[in-house]
Coordinates of C-alpha atoms in Angstrom, one line a residue:
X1 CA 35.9 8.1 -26.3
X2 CA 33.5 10.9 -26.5
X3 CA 30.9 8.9 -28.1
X4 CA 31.3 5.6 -26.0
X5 CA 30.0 8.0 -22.8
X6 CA 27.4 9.4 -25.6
X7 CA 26.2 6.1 -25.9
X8 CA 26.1 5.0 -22.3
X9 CA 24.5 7.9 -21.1
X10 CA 22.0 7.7 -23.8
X11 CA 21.1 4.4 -22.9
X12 CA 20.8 4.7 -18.9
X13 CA 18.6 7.8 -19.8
X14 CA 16.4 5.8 -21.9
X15 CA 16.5 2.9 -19.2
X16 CA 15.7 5.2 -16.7
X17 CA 13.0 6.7 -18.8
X18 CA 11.0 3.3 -19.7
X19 CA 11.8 1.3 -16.6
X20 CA 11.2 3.6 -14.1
X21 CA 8.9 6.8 -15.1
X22 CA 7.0 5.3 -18.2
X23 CA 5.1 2.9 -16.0
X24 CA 4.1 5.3 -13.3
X25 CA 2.9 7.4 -16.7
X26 CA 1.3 4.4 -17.3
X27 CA -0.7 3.2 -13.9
X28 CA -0.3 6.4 -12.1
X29 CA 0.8 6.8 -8.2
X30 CA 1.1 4.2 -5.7
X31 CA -1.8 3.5 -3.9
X32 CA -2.4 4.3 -0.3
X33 CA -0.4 1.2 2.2
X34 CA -4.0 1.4 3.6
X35 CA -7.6 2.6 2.7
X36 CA -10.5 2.7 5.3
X37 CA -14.1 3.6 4.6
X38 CA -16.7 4.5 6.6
X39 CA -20.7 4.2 5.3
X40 CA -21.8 3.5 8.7
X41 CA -23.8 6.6 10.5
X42 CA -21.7 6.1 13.5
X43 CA -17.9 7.0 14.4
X44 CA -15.9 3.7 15.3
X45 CA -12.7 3.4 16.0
X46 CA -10.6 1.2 13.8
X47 CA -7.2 -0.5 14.9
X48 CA -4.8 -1.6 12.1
X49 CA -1.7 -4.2 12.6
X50 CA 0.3 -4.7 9.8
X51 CA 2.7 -7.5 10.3
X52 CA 5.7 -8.9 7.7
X53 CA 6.8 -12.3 6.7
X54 CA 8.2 -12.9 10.2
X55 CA 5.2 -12.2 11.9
X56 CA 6.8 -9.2 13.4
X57 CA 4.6 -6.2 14.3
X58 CA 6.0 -3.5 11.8
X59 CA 2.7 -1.0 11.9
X60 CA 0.1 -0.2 14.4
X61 CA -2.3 2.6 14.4
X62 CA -5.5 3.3 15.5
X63 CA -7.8 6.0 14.3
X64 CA -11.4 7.2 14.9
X65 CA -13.3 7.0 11.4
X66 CA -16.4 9.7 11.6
X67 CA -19.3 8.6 9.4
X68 CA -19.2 9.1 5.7
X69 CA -15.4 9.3 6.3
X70 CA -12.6 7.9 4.3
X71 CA -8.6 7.7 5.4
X72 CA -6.0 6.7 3.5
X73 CA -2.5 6.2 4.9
X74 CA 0.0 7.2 2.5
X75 CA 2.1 3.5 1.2
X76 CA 6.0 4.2 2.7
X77 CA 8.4 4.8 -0.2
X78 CA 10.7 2.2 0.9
X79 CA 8.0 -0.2 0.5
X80 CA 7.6 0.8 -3.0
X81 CA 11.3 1.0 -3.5
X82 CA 12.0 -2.2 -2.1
X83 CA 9.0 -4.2 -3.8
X84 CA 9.3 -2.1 -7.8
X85 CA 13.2 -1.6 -7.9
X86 CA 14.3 -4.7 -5.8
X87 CA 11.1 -7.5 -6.1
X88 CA 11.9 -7.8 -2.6
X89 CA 9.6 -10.3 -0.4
X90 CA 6.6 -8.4 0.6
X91 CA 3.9 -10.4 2.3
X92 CA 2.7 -8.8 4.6
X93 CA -0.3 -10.1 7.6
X94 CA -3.0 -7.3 8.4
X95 CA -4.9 -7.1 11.1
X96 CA -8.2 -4.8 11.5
X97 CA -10.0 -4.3 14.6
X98 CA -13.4 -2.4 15.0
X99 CA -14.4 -0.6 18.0
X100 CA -11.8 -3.7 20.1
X101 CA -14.5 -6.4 19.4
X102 CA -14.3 -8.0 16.1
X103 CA -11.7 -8.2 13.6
X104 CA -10.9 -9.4 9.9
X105 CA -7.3 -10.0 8.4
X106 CA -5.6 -10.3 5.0
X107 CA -2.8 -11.7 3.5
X108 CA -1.4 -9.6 1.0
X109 CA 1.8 -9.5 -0.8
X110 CA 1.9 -5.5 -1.3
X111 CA 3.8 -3.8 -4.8
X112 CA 3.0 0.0 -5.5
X113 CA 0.0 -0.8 -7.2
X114 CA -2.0 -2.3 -4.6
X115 CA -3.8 -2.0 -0.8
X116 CA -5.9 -3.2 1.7
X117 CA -9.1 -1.5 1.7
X118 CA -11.3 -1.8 5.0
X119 CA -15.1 -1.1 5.0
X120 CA -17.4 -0.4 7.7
X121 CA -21.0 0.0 7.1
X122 CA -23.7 -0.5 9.2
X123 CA -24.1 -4.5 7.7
X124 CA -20.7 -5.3 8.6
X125 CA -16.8 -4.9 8.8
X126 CA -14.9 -5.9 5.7
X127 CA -11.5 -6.2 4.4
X128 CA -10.0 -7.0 0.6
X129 CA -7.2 -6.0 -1.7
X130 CA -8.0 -3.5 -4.3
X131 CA -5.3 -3.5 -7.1
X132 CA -5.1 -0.9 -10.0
X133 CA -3.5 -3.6 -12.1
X134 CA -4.4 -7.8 -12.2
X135 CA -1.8 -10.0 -13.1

C-alpha cells in the first residue's frame, strides 16, 4: 500500500512540476493586466475601462502619466488563475481615454502571457496587445 501512495504522490509532484512551474520557468511572470507609456513631453491624464464579456464595467482607473513615464498595473491573480488553470472565458473590452477627449479600445481575450499596452506620444494615442508568446 506504501508504494501505491509512492506512486501517486510521485506523479502529482511531477504534474505539478511540469504543468504548473515548468512553463513559468519557461516564459517567465505574468505580464502587467495593463501597460501605459508616455513619450510625450507633457503629463496627461489617462482613463482606463476594462469591461468583460457581459459588457459589465469590472475596472476603472484613472491616473496622471508624467512624461517619459511608464505604469504598469500588476494583472490580478485570479485572472491568471482563472484563464492558465481553468481556460476560463476571458474577453475582455478596454477602453482608454486621454486627457477626457479622445479614446481608442481593444478587444482582447487576456491569458498570463499577455496585455494591453497604451502609448502616448506627442503623434498620437495608441493601444495594442503585446504577447510574450504567439500562438
Amino acid at each position: 500500500m506504501k508504494t501505491a501512495y509512492k506512486i501517486v504522490g510521485g506523479l502529482l509532484i511531477s504534474f505539478f512540476i511540469l504543468y504548473v512551474i515548468l512553463p513559468f520557468f519557461i516564459v517567465g511572470t505574468p505580464t502587467p493586466f495593463y501597460q501605459i507609456k508616455n513619450t510625450d513631453t507633457v503629463g496627461h491624464k489617462v482613463t482606463v475601462e476594462i469591461f468583460n464579456p457581459q459588457n459589465q464595467l469590472v475596472h476603472k482607473n484613472e491616473y496622471y502619466i508624467g512624461p517619459e513615464e511608464t505604469f504598469n498595473k500588476p494583472k490580478p491573480l485570479i485572472l491568471v488563475a482563472k484563464t492558465y488553470f481553468f481556460d476560463e472565458e476571458s474577453g475582455c473590452h478596454v477602453k482608454s481615454t486621454l486627457d477626457h477627449n479622445s479614446s481608442v479600445s481593444l478587444t482582447i481575450d487576456y491569458n498570463p502571457w499577455n496585455q494591453p499596452f497604451i502609448s502616448i506620444s506627442e503623434n498620437g494615442f495608441a493601444m495594442k496587445e503585446l504577447s510574450v508568446c504567439s500562438e
